Amino acid sequence: MKFSIVLITGNENKYREIKILLSKFKIEIEKLDLDIPEIQSNEIEEIISDFIKKAYEEVRKPVIAEDSGLFIRKLNGFPGPYTSYVYKTLGNEGVIKLMRDIEDRYAEFKCALAYKDDKYEKVFIGISKGKISNEIRGKGWGFDPIFIPEEASLTFGEMNVEEKNNYSHRGRAINLFIEWFRKTYMID
Ligand code: IMP
């Protein structure tokens, strides 16, 4: 039996990263862009928990959705839940400028991934520890070209999707989800 899950997102990059991991198992994924407003909160877990309930109400099929953020230590966790807004306004150049005289470049990407069906509602957290690079390197999307995960020397922007998934917040959250899902629904 093949399981089918609807990923609620308008972000093609997130879809590609999630699909490649799920497709190794009998889990089919379909992308749906729904216009559901996100609540304002400093906690991405809270944002996604509210979002997944509303998404399930609309779709009435197993759904997943995720919210991610970049948390820079020296900037007290900024931009965190405002990452999307900061990307649109400052972009990679703006963040590099903001960090120009800062020696401690530690940052974390965090992903809160929520799943809901008629029986279960769960949130999985994936974290990628790393640092902000000194310059823009590679392509990728969002802050990919300025984030170097701690176990690598390349930015996410210099990696292909599979390599990025090995280190990324999203890859880690999805793998936790897959582990739970396969155990719960006993699939190979
Ligand atoms: P959201 O989860 O769609 O709210 O994403 C917030 C923002 O974080 C995005 O607009 C991107 O700028 C950034 N972001 C989240 N995940 C990633 C990633 O894997 N690579 C690069 N940027 C990311």
Short mmCIF file of C-alpha atoms and ligand atoms in Angstrom, two decimals:
data_model
loop_
_atom_site.label_atom_id
_atom_site.label_comp_id
_atom_site.label_asym_id
_atom_site.label_seq_id
_atom_site.Cartn_x
_atom_site.Cartn_y
_atom_site.Cartn_z
CA MET A 1 0.00 0.00 0.00
CA LYS A 2 1.23 3.47 -0.89
CA PHE A 3 0.63 6.34 1.50
CA SER A 4 -0.17 9.74 0.16
CA ILE A 5 0.52 13.00 1.99
CA VAL A 6 -0.22 16.57 0.97
CA LEU A 7 2.58 19.08 1.60
CA ILE A 8 1.15 22.53 2.17
CA THR A 9 3.60 25.01 0.71
CA GLY A 10 4.09 27.40 -2.14
CA ASN A 11 7.83 26.87 -1.98
CA GLU A 12 9.10 24.63 -4.78
CA ASN A 13 12.52 24.27 -3.10
CA LYS A 14 11.05 22.89 0.11
CA TYR A 15 8.96 20.48 -1.99
CA ARG A 16 12.02 19.22 -3.86
CA GLU A 17 14.03 18.67 -0.67
CA ILE A 18 11.20 16.86 1.13
CA LYS A 19 10.13 14.77 -1.87
CA ILE A 20 13.57 13.30 -2.47
CA LEU A 21 13.65 11.89 1.08
CA LEU A 22 10.06 10.62 1.16
CA SER A 23 10.29 9.00 -2.27
CA LYS A 24 12.76 6.43 -0.88
CA PHE A 25 9.80 4.92 0.99
CA LYS A 26 6.25 4.14 -0.03
CA ILE A 27 5.19 7.68 0.71
CA GLU A 28 3.83 9.79 -2.11
CA ILE A 29 3.78 13.52 -1.77
CA GLU A 30 1.70 16.15 -3.48
CA LYS A 31 2.19 19.90 -3.15
CA LEU A 32 -0.67 22.26 -2.43
CA ASP A 33 -0.43 26.00 -1.93
CA LEU A 34 -3.14 27.14 0.47
CA ASP A 35 -3.75 30.70 1.50
CA ILE A 36 -3.78 30.21 5.28
CA PRO A 37 -2.52 33.16 7.36
CA GLU A 38 0.21 32.27 9.87
CA ILE A 39 -0.21 33.44 13.47
CA GLN A 40 2.48 35.77 14.84
CA SER A 41 4.67 34.12 17.44
CA ASN A 42 8.33 33.97 18.43
CA GLU A 43 8.15 30.17 18.37
CA ILE A 44 8.07 28.45 14.98
CA GLU A 45 6.61 25.33 16.68
CA GLU A 46 3.60 27.38 17.73
CA ILE A 47 3.19 28.87 14.26
CA ILE A 48 3.25 25.49 12.53
CA SER A 49 1.01 23.76 15.12
CA ASP A 50 -1.70 26.30 14.47
CA PHE A 51 -1.13 26.18 10.70
CA ILE A 52 -1.39 22.38 10.40
CA LYS A 53 -4.76 22.30 12.20
CA LYS A 54 -6.19 24.85 9.77
CA ALA A 55 -4.65 23.04 6.79
CA TYR A 56 -6.15 19.71 7.88
CA GLU A 57 -9.57 21.31 8.28
CA GLU A 58 -9.39 22.38 4.62
CA VAL A 59 -7.78 19.33 3.04
CA ARG A 60 -9.18 16.48 5.19
CA LYS A 61 -6.30 14.23 4.09
CA PRO A 62 -2.91 13.56 5.77
CA VAL A 63 -1.00 16.85 5.62
CA ILE A 64 2.50 18.10 6.37
CA ALA A 65 3.82 21.64 6.52
CA GLU A 66 6.95 23.24 7.86
CA ASP A 67 8.21 26.54 9.15
CA SER A 68 11.91 27.34 9.24
CA GLY A 69 14.07 30.11 10.57
CA LEU A 70 17.69 31.24 10.81
CA PHE A 71 18.85 32.13 14.33
CA ILE A 72 22.10 34.12 14.59
CA ARG A 73 23.67 33.93 18.07
CA LYS A 74 25.37 37.34 18.12
CA LEU A 75 22.13 38.97 16.96
CA ASN A 76 20.20 37.37 19.85
CA GLY A 77 18.51 34.84 17.60
CA PHE A 78 17.51 37.35 14.92
CA PRO A 79 15.91 36.92 12.37
CA GLY A 80 14.30 33.72 13.81
CA PRO A 81 10.57 33.72 13.06
CA TYR A 82 11.06 36.81 10.87
CA THR A 83 13.53 35.07 8.53
CA SER A 84 11.28 35.26 5.51
CA TYR A 85 10.74 39.01 5.95
CA VAL A 86 14.46 39.64 6.50
CA TYR A 87 15.30 37.65 3.39
CA LYS A 88 12.91 39.79 1.35
CA THR A 89 14.16 43.08 2.81
CA LEU A 90 17.88 42.62 3.58
CA GLY A 91 18.71 39.49 1.60
CA ASN A 92 22.04 37.70 1.75
CA GLU A 93 24.05 40.89 1.13
CA GLY A 94 22.25 42.66 3.97
CA VAL A 95 22.96 39.91 6.48
CA ILE A 96 26.64 39.74 5.43
CA LYS A 97 26.84 43.52 5.96
CA LEU A 98 25.13 43.28 9.33
CA MET A 99 27.72 40.68 10.38
CA ARG A 100 30.72 42.57 8.93
CA ASP A 101 32.49 43.32 12.22
CA ILE A 102 31.17 40.34 14.14
CA GLU A 103 33.70 37.61 14.85
CA ASP A 104 31.32 35.07 16.37
CA ARG A 105 29.43 33.91 13.26
CA TYR A 106 27.58 31.00 14.88
CA ALA A 107 24.05 30.49 13.59
CA GLU A 108 21.42 27.77 13.50
CA PHE A 109 18.75 26.88 11.02
CA LYS A 110 15.71 25.38 12.69
CA CYS A 111 12.82 23.57 11.03
CA ALA A 112 9.52 22.73 12.72
CA LEU A 113 7.70 20.17 10.61
CA ALA A 114 4.11 19.28 11.44
CA TYR A 115 2.06 16.28 10.39
CA LYS A 116 -1.66 15.70 10.91
CA ASP A 117 -4.14 13.02 9.92
CA ASP A 118 -7.38 11.74 11.46
CA LYS A 119 -5.49 10.04 14.32
CA TYR A 120 -2.25 11.86 14.94
CA GLU A 121 -0.86 15.36 15.17
CA LYS A 122 2.90 15.67 15.63
CA VAL A 123 5.69 18.25 15.32
CA PHE A 124 9.29 17.26 14.52
CA ILE A 125 12.21 19.62 15.06
CA GLY A 126 15.39 19.57 12.97
CA ILE A 127 18.39 21.80 13.71
CA SER A 128 21.46 22.52 11.62
CA LYS A 129 24.26 24.20 13.57
CA GLY A 130 26.76 26.22 11.60
CA LYS A 131 27.98 29.67 10.74
CA ILE A 132 27.38 32.64 8.47
CA SER A 133 30.01 32.74 5.73
CA ASN A 134 32.10 35.85 5.06
CA GLU A 135 30.81 36.11 1.52
CA ILE A 136 28.07 34.79 -0.74
CA ARG A 137 29.04 31.37 -2.09
CA GLY A 138 27.08 29.20 -4.53
CA LYS A 139 23.48 29.32 -5.61
CA GLY A 140 20.58 27.66 -3.82
CA TRP A 141 17.59 29.55 -2.44
CA GLY A 142 17.01 31.84 0.53
CA PHE A 143 20.01 31.99 2.83
CA ASP A 144 21.63 28.86 1.31
CA PRO A 145 24.61 30.82 -0.13
CA ILE A 146 25.67 32.23 3.27
CA PHE A 147 25.17 29.27 5.63
CA ILE A 148 27.92 26.71 6.29
CA PRO A 149 26.79 23.72 8.40
CA GLU A 150 29.25 22.75 11.11
CA GLU A 151 30.20 19.35 9.62
CA ALA A 152 31.03 20.82 6.19
CA SER A 153 33.15 23.48 4.55
CA LEU A 154 30.69 24.29 1.76
CA THR A 155 27.65 26.54 2.04
CA PHE A 156 24.23 24.96 1.44
CA GLY A 157 24.32 26.93 -1.82
CA GLU A 158 27.34 24.94 -2.98
CA MET A 159 25.70 21.56 -2.30
CA ASN A 160 23.22 19.53 -4.33
CA VAL A 161 19.83 18.67 -2.80
CA GLU A 162 20.94 15.29 -1.42
CA GLU A 163 24.10 16.71 0.17
CA LYS A 164 22.15 19.58 1.70
CA ASN A 165 19.56 17.14 3.10
CA ASN A 166 22.34 15.30 4.97
CA TYR A 167 23.13 18.41 6.99
CA SER A 168 20.03 20.54 6.86
CA HIS A 169 17.41 21.37 9.46
CA ARG A 170 14.71 20.25 7.01
CA GLY A 171 16.46 16.96 6.15
CA ARG A 172 16.77 16.18 9.85
CA ALA A 173 13.14 17.02 10.65
CA ILE A 174 11.93 14.94 7.70
CA ASN A 175 14.06 11.98 8.74
CA LEU A 176 12.55 12.11 12.25
CA PHE A 177 9.10 12.24 10.67
CA ILE A 178 9.87 9.27 8.38
CA GLU A 179 11.14 7.20 11.32
CA TRP A 180 7.96 7.88 13.30
CA PHE A 181 5.63 7.45 10.32
CA ARG A 182 7.09 4.11 9.24
CA LYS A 183 6.91 2.75 12.78
CA THR A 184 3.38 4.03 13.32
CA TYR A 185 1.97 2.79 10.01
CA MET A 186 4.31 -0.20 9.74
CA ILE A 187 5.58 0.51 6.24
CA ASP A 188 8.92 -0.50 4.72
P1 IMP B 1 9.40 29.88 5.91
O1 IMP B 1 9.50 28.59 6.63
O2 IMP B 1 8.80 29.69 4.56
O3 IMP B 1 8.75 30.95 6.72
O4 IMP B 1 10.89 30.30 5.60
C1 IMP B 1 11.52 31.33 6.19
C2 IMP B 1 12.68 31.80 5.38
O5 IMP B 1 13.82 31.13 5.88
C3 IMP B 1 12.69 31.54 3.89
O6 IMP B 1 12.12 32.58 3.17
C4 IMP B 1 14.16 31.47 3.58
O7 IMP B 1 14.67 32.76 3.34
C5 IMP B 1 14.76 30.96 4.87
N1 IMP B 1 15.01 29.50 4.80
C6 IMP B 1 14.33 28.52 5.40
N2 IMP B 1 14.87 27.33 5.12
C7 IMP B 1 15.91 27.59 4.33
C8 IMP B 1 16.87 26.75 3.69
O8 IMP B 1 16.86 25.52 3.76
N3 IMP B 1 17.79 27.39 2.96
C9 IMP B 1 17.83 28.75 2.82
N4 IMP B 1 16.99 29.57 3.38
C10 IMP B 1 16.01 28.98 4.13
#
